[in-house]
C-alpha positions as a printed NumPy array, in Angstrom:
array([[  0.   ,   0.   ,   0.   ],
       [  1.383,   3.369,  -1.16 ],
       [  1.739,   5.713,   2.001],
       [  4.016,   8.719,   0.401],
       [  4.629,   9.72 ,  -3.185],
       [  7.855,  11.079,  -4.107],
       [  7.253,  13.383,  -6.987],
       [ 10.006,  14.419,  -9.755],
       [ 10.11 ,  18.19 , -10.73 ],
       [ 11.379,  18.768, -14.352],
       [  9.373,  17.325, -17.147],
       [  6.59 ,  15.76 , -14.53 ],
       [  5.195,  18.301, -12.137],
       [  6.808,  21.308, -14.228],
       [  6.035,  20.966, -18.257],
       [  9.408,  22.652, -19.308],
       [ 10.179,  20.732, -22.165],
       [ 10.19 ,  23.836, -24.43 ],
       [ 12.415,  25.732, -22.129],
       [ 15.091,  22.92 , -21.902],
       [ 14.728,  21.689, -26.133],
       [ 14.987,  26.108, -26.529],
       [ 18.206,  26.189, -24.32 ],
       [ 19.625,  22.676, -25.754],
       [ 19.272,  24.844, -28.929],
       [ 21.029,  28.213, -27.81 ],
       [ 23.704,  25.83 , -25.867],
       [ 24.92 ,  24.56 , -28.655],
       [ 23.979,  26.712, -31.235],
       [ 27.88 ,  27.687, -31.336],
       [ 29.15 ,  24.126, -32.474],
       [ 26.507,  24.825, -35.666],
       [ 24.157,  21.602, -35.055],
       [ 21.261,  21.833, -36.5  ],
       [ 17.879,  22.548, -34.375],
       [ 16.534,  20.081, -32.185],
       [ 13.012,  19.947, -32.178],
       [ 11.222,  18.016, -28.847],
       [ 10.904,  14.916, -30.405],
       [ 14.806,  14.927, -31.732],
       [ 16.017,  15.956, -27.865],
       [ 13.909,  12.989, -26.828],
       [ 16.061,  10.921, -28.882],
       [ 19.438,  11.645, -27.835],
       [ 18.002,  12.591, -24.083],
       [ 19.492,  10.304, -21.408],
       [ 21.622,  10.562, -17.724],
       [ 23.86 ,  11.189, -17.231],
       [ 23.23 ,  14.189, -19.515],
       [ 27.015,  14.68 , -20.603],
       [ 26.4  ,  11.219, -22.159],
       [ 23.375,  13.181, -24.774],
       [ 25.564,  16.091, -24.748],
       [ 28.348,  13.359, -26.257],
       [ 25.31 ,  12.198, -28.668],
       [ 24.619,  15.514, -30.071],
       [ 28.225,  16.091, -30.523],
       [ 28.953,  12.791, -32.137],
       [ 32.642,  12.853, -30.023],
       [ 33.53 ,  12.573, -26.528],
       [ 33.769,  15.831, -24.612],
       [ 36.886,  17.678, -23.856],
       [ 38.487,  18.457, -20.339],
       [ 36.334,  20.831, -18.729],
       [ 33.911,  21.096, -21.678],
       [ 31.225,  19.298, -19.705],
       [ 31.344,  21.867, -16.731],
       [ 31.107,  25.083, -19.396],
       [ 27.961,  23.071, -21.262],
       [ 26.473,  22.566, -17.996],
       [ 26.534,  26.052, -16.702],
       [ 25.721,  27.13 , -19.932],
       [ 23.027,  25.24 , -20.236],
       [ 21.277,  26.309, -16.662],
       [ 21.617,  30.167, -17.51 ],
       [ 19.576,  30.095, -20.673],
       [ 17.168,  27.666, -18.891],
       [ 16.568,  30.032, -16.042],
       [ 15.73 ,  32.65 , -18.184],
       [ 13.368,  30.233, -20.905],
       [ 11.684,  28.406, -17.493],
       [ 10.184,  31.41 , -16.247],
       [  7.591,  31.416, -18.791],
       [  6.789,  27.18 , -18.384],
       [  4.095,  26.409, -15.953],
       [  2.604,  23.118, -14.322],
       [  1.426,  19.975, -15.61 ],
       [ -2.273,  20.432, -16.795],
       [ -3.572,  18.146, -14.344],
       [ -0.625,  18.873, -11.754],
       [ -2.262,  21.101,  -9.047],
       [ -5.373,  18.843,  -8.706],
       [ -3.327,  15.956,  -8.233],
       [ -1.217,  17.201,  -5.296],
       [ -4.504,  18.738,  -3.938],
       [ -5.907,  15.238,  -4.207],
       [ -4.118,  12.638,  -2.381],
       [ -4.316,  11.819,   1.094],
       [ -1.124,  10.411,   1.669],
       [  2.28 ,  12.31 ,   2.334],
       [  4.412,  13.472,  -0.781],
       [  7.586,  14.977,  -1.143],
       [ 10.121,  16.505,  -4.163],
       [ 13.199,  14.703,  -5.262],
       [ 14.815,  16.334,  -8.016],
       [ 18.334,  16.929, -10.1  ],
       [ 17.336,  20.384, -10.317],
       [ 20.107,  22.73 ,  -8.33 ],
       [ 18.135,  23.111,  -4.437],
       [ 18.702,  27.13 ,  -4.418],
       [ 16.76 ,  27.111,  -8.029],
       [ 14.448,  24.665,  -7.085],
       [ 12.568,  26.069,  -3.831],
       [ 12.061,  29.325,  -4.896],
       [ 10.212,  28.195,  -7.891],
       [  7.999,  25.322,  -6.504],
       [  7.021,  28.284,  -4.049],
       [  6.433,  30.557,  -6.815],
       [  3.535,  28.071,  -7.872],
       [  1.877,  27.639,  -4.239],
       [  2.352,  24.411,  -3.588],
       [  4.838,  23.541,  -1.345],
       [  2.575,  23.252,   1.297],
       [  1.698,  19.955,  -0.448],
       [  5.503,  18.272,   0.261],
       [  7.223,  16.993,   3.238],
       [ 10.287,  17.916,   1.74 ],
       [ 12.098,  19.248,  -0.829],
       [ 15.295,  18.167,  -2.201],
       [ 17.203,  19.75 ,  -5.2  ],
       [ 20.784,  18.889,  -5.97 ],
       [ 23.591,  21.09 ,  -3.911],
       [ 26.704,  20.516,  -5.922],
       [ 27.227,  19.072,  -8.678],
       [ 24.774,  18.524, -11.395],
       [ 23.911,  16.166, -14.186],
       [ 24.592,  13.008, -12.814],
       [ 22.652,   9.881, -12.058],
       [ 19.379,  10.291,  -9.493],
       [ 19.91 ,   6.839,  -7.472],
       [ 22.219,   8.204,  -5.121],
       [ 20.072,  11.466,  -4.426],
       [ 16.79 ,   9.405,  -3.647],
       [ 18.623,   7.301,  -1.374],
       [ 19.68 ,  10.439,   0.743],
       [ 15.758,  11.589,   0.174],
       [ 14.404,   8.381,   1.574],
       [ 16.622,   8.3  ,   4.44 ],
       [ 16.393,  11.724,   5.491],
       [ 12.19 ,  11.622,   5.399],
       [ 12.382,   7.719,   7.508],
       [ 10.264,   5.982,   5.14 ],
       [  9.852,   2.363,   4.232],
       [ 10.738,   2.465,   0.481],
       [  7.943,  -0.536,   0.291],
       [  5.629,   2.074,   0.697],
       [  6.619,   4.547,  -1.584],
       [  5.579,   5.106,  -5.184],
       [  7.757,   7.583,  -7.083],
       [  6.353,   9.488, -10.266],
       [  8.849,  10.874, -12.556],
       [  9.436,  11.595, -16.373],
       [ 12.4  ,   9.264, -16.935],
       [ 14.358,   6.   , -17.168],
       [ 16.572,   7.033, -14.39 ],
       [ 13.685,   8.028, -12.261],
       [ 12.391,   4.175, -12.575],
       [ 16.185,   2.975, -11.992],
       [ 16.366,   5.367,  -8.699],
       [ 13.158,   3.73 ,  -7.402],
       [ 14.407,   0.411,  -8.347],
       [ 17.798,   1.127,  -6.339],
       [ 16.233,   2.253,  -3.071],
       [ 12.956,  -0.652,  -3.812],
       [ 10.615,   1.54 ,  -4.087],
       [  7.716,   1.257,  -6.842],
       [  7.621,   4.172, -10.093],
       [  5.371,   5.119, -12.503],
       [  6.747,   7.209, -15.359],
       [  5.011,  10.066, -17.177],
       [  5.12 ,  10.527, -20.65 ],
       [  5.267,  14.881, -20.269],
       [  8.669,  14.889, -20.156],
       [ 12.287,  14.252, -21.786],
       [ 11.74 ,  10.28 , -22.649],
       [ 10.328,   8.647, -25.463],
       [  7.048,   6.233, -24.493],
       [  9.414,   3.232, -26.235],
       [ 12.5  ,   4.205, -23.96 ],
       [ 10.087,   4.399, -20.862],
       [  7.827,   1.433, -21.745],
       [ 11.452,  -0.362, -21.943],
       [ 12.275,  -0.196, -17.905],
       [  9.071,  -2.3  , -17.718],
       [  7.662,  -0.008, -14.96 ],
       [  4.115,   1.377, -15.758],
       [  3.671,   4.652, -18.407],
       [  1.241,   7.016, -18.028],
       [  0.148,   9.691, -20.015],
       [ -1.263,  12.143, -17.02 ],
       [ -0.298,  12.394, -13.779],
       [ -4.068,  11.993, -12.681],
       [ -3.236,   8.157, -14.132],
       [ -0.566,   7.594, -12.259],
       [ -2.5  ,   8.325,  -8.942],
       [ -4.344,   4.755,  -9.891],
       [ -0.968,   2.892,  -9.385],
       [ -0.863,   4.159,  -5.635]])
């Protein structure tokens, strides 16, 4: 029985695939690739993200290119993401369960919390956790911390996130996912992990 949902942020409760494709495209509009449109970022789109980054590129990155990408990157999405908003369905959802829920996210903490505030809700979480450090990497690591820090029995936990590595960080810390088809993955890619796909977050409620 699901007691506490863990929710991811980018692509599932925020619908900021246009601001990340849009800064994708200014990123690397230097190296002269050619546009990416949502669907083409979906198909190079994977984490860790220096690993797409080395898909667009065709080539390994350089020494220190990853870290100039990646704070590239963040300052045209900061400026795109202020115009994204929440999933359609995203504020009824929260409003609607009776359990306990909480925010894991790869999203750097001193952006994050500002901006989940910005949208009302954070009443709705337990916690909040962005990344403080680093970014970019793998999410298994960071819901471990998460899960320890709240006490919870990952048996009774059902994360709901936008991507393979959301299902893989559940699977690490054995909890149960559903992933959400709003965000960065492919259905194929996501349908692949085996864990349920959704196409609304209101349908991924049913799996708690």
């Amino acid at each position: 029985m699901t007691k506490h949902i863990i929710w991811d942020w980018n692509g599932t409760l925020f619908h900021d695939v246009e601001a990340v494709v849009g800064a994708t495209n200014a990123l690397f509009k230097p190296y002269a690739l050619p546009e990416l449109t949502a669907d083409g970022f979906r198909a190079v789109y994977t984490r860790p993200i220096w690993v797409a980054y080395e898909r667009l590129l065709g080539r390994p990155l350089a020494e220190g290119e990853w870290e100039l990408l990646d704070d590239g990157f963040h300052e045209h999405y900061f400026r795109l993401s202020a115009a994204c908003g929440l999933a359609p369905d995203a504020e009824v959802v929260l409003a609607g369960w009776a359990g306990t829920q909480s925010l894991c996210s790869m999203a750097p903490h001193a952006h994050l919390v500002p901006i989940v505030e910005s949208f009302g809700i954070t009443r709705h979480f337990t916690r909040i956790d962005g990344l403080v450090g680093t970014t970019g990497g793998e999410k298994a690591v960071h819901m471990t911390a998460h899960i320890q820090a709240l006490d919870l029995d990952p048996g009774e936990v059902l994360v709901i996130g936008d991507s393979v590595d959301d299902g893989l960080a559940a699977r690490h810390v054995g909890a149960r996912a559903v992933l959400y088809t709003g965000g960065m993955t492919t259905r194929a890619e996501l349908e692949g992990t085996g864990l349920p796909v959704v196409d609304t977050l209101a349908q991924a409620l049913q799996y708690a």
